[in-house]
Coordinates of C-alpha atoms in Angstrom, one line a residue:
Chain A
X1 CA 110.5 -106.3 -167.3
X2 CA 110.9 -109.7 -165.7
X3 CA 114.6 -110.8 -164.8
X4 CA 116.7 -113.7 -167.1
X5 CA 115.3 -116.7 -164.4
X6 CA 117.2 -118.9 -162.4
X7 CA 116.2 -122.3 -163.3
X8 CA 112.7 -122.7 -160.9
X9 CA 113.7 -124.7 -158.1
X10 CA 110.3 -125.8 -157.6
X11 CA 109.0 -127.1 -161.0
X12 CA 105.9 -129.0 -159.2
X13 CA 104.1 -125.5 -158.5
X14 CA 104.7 -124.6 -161.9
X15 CA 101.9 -124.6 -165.0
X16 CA 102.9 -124.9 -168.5
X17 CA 101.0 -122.0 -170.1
X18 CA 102.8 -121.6 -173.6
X19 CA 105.0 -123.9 -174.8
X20 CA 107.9 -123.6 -177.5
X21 CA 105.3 -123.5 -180.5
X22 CA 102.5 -121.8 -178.9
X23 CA 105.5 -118.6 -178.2
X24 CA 106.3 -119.0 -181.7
X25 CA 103.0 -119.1 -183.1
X26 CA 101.7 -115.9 -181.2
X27 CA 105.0 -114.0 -182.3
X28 CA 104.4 -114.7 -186.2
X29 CA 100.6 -113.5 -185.1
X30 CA 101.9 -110.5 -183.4
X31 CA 104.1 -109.9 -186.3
X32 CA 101.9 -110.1 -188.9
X33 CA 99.9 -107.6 -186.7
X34 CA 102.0 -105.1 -186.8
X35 CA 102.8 -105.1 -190.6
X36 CA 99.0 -105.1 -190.9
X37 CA 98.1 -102.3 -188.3
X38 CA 101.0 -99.8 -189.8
X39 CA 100.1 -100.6 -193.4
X40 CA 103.5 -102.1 -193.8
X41 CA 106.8 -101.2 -191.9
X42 CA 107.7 -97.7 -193.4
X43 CA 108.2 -96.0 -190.5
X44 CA 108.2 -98.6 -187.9
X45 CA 111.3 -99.4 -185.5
X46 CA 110.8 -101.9 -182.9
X47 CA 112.5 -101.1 -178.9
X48 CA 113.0 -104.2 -176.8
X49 CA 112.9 -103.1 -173.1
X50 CA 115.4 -105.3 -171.3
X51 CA 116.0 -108.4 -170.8
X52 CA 113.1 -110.5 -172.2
X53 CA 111.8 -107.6 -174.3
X54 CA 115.3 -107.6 -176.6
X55 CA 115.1 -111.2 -177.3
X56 CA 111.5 -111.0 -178.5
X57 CA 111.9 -108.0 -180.5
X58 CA 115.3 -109.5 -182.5
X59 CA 112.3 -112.5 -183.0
X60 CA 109.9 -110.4 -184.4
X61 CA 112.0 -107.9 -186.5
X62 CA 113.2 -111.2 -188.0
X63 CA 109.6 -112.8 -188.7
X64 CA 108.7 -109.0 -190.1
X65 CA 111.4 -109.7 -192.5
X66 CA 110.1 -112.6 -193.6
X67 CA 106.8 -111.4 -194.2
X68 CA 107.6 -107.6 -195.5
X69 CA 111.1 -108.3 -197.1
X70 CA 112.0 -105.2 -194.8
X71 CA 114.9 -105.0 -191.8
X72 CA 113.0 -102.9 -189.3
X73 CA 115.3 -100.6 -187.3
X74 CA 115.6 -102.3 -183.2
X75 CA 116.8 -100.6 -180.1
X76 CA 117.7 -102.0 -176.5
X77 CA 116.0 -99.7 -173.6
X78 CA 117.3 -100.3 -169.9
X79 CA 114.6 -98.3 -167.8
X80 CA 116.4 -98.7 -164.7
X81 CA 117.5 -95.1 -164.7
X82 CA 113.5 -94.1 -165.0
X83 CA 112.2 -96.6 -162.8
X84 CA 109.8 -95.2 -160.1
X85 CA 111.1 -97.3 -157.1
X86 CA 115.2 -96.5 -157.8
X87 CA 114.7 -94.3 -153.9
X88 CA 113.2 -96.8 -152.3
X89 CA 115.8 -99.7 -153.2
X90 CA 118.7 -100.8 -151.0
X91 CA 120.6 -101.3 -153.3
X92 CA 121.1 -100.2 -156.9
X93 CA 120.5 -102.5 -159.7
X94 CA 123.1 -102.9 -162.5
X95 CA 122.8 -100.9 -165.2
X96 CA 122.4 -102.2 -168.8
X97 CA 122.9 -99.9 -171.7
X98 CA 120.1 -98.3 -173.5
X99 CA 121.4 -98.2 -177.7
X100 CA 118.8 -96.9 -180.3
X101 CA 120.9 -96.5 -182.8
X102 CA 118.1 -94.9 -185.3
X103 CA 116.2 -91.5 -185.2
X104 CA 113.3 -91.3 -183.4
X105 CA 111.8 -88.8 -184.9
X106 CA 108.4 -89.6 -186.7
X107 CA 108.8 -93.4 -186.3
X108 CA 106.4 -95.1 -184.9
X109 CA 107.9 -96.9 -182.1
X110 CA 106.8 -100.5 -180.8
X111 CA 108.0 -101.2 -177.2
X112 CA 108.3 -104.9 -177.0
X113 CA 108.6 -106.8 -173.9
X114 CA 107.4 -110.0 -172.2
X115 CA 105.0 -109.3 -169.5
X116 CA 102.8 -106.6 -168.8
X117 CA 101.4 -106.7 -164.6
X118 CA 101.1 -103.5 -163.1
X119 CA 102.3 -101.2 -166.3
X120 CA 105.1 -99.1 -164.5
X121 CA 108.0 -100.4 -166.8
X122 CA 106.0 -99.7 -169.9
X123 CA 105.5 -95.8 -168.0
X124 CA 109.4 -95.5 -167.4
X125 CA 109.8 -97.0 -171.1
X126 CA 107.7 -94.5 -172.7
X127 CA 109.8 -91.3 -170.4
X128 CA 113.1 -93.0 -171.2
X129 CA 112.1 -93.4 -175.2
X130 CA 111.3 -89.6 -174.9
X131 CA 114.5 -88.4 -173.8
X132 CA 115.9 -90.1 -176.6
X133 CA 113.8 -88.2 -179.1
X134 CA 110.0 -87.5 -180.4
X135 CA 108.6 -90.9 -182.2
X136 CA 105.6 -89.7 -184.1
X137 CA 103.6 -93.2 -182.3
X138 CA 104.5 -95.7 -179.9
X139 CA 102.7 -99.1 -179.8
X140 CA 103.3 -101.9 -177.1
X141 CA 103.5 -105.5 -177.9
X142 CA 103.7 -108.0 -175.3
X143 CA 104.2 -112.0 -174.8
X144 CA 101.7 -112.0 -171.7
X145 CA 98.9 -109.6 -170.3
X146 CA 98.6 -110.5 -167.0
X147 CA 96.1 -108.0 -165.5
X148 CA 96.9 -105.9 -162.6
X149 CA 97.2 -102.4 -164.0
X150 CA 98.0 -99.9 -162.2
X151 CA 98.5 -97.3 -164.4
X152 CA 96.5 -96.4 -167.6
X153 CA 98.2 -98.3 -170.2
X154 CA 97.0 -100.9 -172.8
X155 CA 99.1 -103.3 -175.3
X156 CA 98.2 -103.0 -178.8
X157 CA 99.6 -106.7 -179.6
X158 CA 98.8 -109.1 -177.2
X159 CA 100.3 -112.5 -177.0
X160 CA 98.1 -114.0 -174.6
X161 CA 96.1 -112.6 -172.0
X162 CA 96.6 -114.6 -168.8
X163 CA 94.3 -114.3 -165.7
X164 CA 96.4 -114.5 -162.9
X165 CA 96.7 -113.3 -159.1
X166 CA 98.7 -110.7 -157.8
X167 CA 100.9 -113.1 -156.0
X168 CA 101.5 -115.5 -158.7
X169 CA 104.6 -115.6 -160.6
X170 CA 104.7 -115.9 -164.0
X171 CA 108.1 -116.4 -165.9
X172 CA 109.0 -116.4 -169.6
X173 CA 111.7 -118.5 -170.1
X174 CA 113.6 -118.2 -173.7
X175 CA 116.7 -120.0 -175.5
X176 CA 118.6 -116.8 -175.0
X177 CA 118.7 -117.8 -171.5
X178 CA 120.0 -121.3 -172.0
X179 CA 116.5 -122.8 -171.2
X180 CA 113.6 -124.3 -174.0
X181 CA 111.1 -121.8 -174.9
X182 CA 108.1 -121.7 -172.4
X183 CA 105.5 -119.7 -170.6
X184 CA 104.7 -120.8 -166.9
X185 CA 102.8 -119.6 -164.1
X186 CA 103.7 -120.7 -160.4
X187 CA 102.2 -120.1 -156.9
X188 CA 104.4 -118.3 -154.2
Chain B
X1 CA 125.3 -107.2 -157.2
X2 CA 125.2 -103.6 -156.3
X3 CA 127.9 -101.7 -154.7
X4 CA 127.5 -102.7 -150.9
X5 CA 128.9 -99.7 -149.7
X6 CA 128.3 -96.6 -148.0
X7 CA 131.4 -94.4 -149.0
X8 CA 134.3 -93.9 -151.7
X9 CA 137.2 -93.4 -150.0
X10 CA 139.8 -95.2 -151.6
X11 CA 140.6 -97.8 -154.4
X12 CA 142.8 -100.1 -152.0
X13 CA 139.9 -101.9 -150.2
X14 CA 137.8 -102.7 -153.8
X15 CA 137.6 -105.8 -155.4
X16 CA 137.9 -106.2 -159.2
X17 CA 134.5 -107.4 -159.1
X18 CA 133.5 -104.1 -157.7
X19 CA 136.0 -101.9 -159.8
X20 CA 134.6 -103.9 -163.1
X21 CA 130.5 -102.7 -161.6
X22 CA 131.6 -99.4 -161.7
X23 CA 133.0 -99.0 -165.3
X24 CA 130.5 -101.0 -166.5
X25 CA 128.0 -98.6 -165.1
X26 CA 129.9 -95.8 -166.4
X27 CA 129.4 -97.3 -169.9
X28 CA 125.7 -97.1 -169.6
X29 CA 126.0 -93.3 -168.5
X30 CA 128.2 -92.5 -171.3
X31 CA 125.7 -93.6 -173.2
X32 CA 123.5 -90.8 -171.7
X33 CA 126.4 -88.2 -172.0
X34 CA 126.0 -88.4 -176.0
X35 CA 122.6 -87.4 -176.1
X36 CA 121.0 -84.6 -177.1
X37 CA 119.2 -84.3 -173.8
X38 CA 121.7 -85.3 -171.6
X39 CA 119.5 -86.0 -168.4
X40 CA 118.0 -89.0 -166.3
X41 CA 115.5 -88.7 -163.8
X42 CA 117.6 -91.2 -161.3
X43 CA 118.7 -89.2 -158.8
X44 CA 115.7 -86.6 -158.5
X45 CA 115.0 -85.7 -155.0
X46 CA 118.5 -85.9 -153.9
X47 CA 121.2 -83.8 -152.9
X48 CA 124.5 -84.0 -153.2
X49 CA 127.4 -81.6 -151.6
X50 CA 130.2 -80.4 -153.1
X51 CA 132.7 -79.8 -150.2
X52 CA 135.8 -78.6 -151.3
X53 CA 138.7 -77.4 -149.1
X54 CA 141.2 -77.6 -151.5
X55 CA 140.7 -75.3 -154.7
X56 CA 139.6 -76.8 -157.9
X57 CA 137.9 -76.3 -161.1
X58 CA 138.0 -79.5 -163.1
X59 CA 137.0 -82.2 -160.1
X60 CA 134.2 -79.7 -159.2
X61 CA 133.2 -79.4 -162.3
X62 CA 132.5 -82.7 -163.3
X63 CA 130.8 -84.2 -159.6
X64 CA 128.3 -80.9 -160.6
X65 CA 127.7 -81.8 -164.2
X66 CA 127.3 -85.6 -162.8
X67 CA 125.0 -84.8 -160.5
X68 CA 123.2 -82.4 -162.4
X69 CA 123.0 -84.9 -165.4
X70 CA 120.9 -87.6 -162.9
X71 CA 118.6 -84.9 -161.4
X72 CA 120.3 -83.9 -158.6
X73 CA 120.3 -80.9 -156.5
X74 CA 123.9 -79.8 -156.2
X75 CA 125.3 -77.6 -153.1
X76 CA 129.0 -76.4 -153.9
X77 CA 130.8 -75.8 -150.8
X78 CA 134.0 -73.8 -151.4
X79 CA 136.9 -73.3 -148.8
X80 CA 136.8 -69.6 -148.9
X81 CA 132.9 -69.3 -148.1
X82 CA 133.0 -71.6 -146.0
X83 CA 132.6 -71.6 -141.9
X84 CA 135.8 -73.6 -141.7
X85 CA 137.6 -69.8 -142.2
X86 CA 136.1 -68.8 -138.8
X87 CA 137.4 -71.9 -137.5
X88 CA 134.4 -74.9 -137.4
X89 CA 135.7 -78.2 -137.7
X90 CA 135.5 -80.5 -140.6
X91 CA 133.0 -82.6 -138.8
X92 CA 130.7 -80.1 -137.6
X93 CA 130.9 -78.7 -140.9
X94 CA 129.8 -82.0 -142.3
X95 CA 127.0 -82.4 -139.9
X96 CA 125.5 -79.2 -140.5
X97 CA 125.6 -80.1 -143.9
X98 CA 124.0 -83.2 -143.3
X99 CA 121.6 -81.7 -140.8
X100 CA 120.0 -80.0 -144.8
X101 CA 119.8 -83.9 -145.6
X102 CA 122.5 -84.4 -148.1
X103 CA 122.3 -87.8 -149.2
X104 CA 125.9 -87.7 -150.5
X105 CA 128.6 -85.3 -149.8
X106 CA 132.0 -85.2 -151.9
X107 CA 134.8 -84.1 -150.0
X108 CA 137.9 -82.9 -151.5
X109 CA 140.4 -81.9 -148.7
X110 CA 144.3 -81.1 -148.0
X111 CA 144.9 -83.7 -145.4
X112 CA 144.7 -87.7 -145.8
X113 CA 142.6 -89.4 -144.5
X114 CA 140.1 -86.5 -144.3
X115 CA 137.4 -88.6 -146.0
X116 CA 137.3 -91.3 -144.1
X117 CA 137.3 -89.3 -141.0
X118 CA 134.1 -87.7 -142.1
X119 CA 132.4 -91.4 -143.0
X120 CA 132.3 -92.6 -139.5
X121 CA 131.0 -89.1 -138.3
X122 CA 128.1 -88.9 -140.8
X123 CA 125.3 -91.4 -142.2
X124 CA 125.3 -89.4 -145.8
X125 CA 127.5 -91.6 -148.3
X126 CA 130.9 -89.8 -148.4
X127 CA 132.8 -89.9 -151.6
X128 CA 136.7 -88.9 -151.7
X129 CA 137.8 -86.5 -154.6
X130 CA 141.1 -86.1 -153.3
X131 CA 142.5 -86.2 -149.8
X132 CA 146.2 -85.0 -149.6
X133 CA 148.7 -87.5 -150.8
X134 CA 146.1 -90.2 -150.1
X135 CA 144.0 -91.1 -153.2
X136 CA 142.2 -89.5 -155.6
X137 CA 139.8 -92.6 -156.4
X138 CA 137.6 -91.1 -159.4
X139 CA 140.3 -89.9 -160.6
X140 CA 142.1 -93.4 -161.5
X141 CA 138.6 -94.6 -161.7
X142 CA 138.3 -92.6 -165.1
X143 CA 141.9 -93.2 -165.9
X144 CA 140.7 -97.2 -166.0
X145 CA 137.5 -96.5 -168.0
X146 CA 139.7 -94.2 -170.5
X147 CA 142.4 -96.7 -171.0
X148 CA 140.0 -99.6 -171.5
X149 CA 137.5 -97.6 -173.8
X150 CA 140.7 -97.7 -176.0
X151 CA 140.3 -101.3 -176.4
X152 CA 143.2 -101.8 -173.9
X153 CA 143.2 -105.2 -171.5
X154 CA 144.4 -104.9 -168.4
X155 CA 146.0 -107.8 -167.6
X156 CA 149.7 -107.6 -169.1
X157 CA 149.0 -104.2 -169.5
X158 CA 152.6 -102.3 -168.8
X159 CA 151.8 -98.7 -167.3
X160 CA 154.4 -96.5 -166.6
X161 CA 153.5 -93.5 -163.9
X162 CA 156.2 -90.0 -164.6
X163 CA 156.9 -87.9 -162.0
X164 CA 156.3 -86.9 -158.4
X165 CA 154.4 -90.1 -157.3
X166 CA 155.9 -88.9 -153.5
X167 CA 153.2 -86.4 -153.5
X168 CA 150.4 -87.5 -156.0
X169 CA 147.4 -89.4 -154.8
X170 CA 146.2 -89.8 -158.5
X171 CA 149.3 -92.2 -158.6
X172 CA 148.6 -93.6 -155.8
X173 CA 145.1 -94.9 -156.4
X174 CA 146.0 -95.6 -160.0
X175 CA 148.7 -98.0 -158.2
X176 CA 146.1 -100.0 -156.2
X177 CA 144.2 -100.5 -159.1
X178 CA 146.3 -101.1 -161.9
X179 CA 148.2 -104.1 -159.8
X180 CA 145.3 -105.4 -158.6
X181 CA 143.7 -105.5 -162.0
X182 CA 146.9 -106.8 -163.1
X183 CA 148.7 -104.7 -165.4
X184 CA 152.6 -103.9 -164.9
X185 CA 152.9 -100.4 -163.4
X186 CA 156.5 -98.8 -163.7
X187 CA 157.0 -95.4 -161.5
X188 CA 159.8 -93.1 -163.6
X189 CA 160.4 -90.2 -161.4
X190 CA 163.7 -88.5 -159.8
X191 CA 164.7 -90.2 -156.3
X192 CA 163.6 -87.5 -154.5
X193 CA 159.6 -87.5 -155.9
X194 CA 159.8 -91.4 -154.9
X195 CA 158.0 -92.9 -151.6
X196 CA 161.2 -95.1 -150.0
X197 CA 159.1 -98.2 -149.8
X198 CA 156.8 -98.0 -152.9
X199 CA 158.3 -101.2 -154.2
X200 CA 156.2 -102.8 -151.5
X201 CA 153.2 -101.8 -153.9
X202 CA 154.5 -104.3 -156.6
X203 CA 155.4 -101.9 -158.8
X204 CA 159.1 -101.0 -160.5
X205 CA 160.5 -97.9 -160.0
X206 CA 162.8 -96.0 -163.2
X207 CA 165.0 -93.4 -162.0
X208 CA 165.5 -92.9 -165.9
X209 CA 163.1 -92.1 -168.1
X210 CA 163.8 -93.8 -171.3
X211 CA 164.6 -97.4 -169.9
X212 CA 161.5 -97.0 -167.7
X213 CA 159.3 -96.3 -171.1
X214 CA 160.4 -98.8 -173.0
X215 CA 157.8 -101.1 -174.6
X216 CA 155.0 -99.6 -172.1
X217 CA 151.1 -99.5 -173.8
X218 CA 150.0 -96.2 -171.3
X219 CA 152.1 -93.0 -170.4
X220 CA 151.0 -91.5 -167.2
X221 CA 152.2 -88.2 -166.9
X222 CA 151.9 -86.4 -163.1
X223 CA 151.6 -82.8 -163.0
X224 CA 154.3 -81.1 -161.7
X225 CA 153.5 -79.2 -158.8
X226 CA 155.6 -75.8 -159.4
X227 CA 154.2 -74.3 -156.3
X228 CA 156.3 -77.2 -154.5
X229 CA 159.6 -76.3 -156.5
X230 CA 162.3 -74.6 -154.1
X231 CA 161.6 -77.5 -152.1
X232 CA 164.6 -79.0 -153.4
X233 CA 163.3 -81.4 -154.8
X234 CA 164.8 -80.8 -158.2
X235 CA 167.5 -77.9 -159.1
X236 CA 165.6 -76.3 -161.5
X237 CA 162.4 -76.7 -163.7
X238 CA 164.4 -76.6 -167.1
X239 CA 165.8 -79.6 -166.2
X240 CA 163.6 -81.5 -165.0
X241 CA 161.5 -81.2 -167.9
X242 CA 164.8 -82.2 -169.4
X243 CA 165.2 -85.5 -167.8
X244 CA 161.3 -86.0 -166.7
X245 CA 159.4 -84.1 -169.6
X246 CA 157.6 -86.3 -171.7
X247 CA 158.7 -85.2 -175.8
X248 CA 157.6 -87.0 -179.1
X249 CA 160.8 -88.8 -179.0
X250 CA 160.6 -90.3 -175.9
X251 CA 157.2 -91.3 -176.9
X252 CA 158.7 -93.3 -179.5
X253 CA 160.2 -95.2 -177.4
X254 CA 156.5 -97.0 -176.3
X255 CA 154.5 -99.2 -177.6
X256 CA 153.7 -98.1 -181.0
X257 CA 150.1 -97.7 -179.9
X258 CA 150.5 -96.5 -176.6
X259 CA 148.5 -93.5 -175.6
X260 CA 149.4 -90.6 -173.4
X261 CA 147.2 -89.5 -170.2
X262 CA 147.7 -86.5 -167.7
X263 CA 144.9 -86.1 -165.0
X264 CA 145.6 -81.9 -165.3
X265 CA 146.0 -79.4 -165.8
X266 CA 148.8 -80.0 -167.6
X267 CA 152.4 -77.7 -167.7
X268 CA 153.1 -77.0 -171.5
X269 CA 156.6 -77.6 -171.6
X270 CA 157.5 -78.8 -168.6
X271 CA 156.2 -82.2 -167.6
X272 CA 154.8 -83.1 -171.1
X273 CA 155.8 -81.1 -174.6
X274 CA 152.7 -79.4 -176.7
X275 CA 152.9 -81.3 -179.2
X276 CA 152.9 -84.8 -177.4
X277 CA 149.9 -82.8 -175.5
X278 CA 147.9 -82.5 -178.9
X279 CA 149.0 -85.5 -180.3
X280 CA 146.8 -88.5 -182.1
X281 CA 148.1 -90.0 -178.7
X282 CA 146.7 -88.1 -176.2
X283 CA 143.7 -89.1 -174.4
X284 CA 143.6 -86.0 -172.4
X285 CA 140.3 -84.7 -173.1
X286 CA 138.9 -88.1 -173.3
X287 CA 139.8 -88.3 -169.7
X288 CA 137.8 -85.0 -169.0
X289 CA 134.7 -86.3 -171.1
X290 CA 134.8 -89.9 -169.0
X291 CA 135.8 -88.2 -165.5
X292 CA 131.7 -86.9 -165.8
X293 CA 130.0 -90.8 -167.3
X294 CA 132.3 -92.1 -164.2
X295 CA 131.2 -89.9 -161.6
X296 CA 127.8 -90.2 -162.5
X297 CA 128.2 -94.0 -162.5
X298 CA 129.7 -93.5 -159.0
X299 CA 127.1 -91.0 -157.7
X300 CA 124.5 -93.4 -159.0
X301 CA 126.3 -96.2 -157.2
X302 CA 126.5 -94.5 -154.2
X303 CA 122.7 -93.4 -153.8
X304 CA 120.7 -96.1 -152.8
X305 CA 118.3 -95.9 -150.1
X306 CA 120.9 -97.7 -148.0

């Protein structure tokens, strides 16, 4: 879960990695892999994991229409409450509300957000989706891999996988933000 | 922005930025309340302490079911079990509390000020749930997120507070807030339930009930506190229920969609008639349900690492 950005102050570090068409082009791609994988969109419901996640999901439930003729269920998670760290912070961050409006039960459940680094968020997801209810699968789709794992979890749909190092920063930056679509990477 | 503070002891000092954080977190815990499993892991591996010197059942209650509902470990501390009976301070009390490593303690106690004396002697984050006539700050703080879950606005809002404000620190914090926020709170009580210089609040005071009603969107009813009548403070109970009680007729005279609070427990018949209790009107319960999303937004709040 990356935060809405500040405009970057220091737009000379940065690196373009996706621009406006590439994001849309790996969404329809993603899209098209998840009506393929699930033999259509029966069952499916897709869970955007704040902030970035929720904007990328209401994307791809509307490209899944397109393609299926189908309105797939969507949910917003906040994992905030789950998060491993919440003992260790100063100060506690504001709270966004979690609605899945739909039954869990037996759907299979694609998390949606924008970057996957070390996994945690996807780990307090996946706990916060199961106090909601049993979904009979959950799938993960992400804009960017970036490596660094540091718990056992793999996307199923992957945007783009992006080498990076741990200290780099990368940032997707979305219209729901006020900013164009784009992908970069900057040095600390 | 986070809640930069260590303690709750009162709803003068907060901002409406701050007040607005804490409703708003509410929201996202009421959220949790309606669930089947009605549990998140955020507070696992604290404690929080229940100290109560003053009896109660509903304000206990619901810090428990809060704390209980993040993952918690709760510690009820009531006045009769307590040490204080063979005559330890408040503060030492507290400390030996502490000395367990509570990480919050919420302190419900007959004297004002209470609170915040126990906030400068301990680290643990210190949340009031009632000191004397002081404040009472969850209290409005649930009164706020009940009248605004009803789709009410604050600003213009006209409140009107019935009954012994003199001795109610749930009026008293819902004053701070309410004016601050900026709604229009009218007091309605008899002379002799009403602070000299409450005026100083901004607020108008209604020595009868129906002009003070008039055209008000939120009825506040206090609780009468029988246990204080032959105090003269009013000649009998029949009539002040008479001139104070709040009836289906005098409802009328409100807003037509005003709704009807009381922070309990409520006196059938005396400061508020059965059927106005019951009535479409009545947010009552809803205040109950909300007084547990709110505290856990509070307690939440309240337990960063610091």
């Amino acid at each position: 879960m990356t935060e809405p950005p500040a405009t970057p102050k220091d737009r000379a570090d940065e690196k373009l990695i996706m621009d406006s068409g590439d994001i849309a082009r790996a969404l329809t791609r993603i899209a098209h892999e998840i009506v393929e994988r699930n033999k259509g969109v029966q069952d499916v419901a897709l869970v955007g994991i704040r902030t970035g996640g929720v904007h990328l999901a209401h994307r791809l439930v509307k490209r899944i229409h397109i393609i299926e003729g189908a309105q797939v269920p969507i949910g917003e998670l906040d994992i905030t409450l789950y998060r491993d760290d919440l003992a260790l912070l100063k100060n506690q961050p504001v709270l966004r509300k979690t609605s899945v409006p739909f039954d869990l039960a037996d759907k299979v459940v694609v998390l949606v957000d924008d970057v996957l680094f070390t996994g945690r968020t996807i780990r307090a997801a996946m706990d916060g989706l199961m106090d909601l209810g049993r979904p009979g699968e959950i799938q993960l789709a992400v804009l960017i891999d970036r490596g660094h794992r540091q718990l056992p979890i793999k996307a199923t749909y992957i945007g783009k996988n992006l080498p990076t190092s741990r200290e780099e920063k990368v940032q997707v930056l979305l219209e729901e933000y006020g900013e164009d679509d784009r992908v970069v990477i900057s040095k600390p | 922005m986070g809640l930069k503070r260590k303690d709750l002891l009162s709803l003068a000092p907060l901002s409406v930025d701050e007040i607005a954080l804490i409703l708003d977190t509410a929201d996202s815990f009421k959220e949790v309340t309606g669930r089947e499993i009605k549990k998140v892991p955020a507070l696992r591996g604290k404690t929080v302490v229940n100290l109560f010197f003053e009896p109660s059942t509903r304000t206990r209650t619901s810090f428990e079911l809060a704390a209980k509902r993040l993952s918690a470990d709760v510690i009820n501390f009531a006045q009769s079990s307590s040490s204080v009976v063979k005559g330890e301070t408040l503060l030492d009390t507290a400390r030996n509390i502490e000395a367990m490593q509570a990480d919050i303690i919420v302190l419900r106690h007959s004297s004002a000020g209470a609170a915040e004396t126990l906030a400068r002697g301990v680290r643990s984050a210190v949340i009031n749930a009632g000191d004397g006539w002081h404040e009472h700050p969850t209290q409005a703080l649930l009164d706020l997120y009940t009248i605004r879950e009803r789709g009410l606005r604050f600003e213009g809002l006209r409140v009107a507070i019935v009954g012994d404000v003199s001795h109610s620190r749930v009026a008293r914090s819902n004053i701070y807030a309410l004016t601050k926020l900026g709604a229009e709170v009218r007091l309605i009580g008899p002379a002799t339930m009403m602070p000299l210089d409450i005026r100083q609040l901004g607020v108008q005071v209604y020595y009868n009930m129906d002009e003070g009603l008039r055209g008000v969107n939120v009825i506040m009813m206090l609780r009468l506190q029988l246990e204080r009548q032959g105090r003269a403070l009013f000649p009998t109970i029949r009539e002040y229920a008479r001139l104070y009680g709040l009836t289906a007729e005098r409802v009328k005279l409100a807003d037509a969609g005003a709704i009807v609070m009381h922070p309990g427990p409520i006196n059938r018949g005396v400061e508020i008639a059965p059927d106005v209790a019951d009535s479409l009107s009545s947010v009552i319960l809803d205040q109950v349900a909300n007084g547990v999303a709110v505290r856990m937004g509070i307690l939440y709040l309240m337990s960063g690492a610091g």
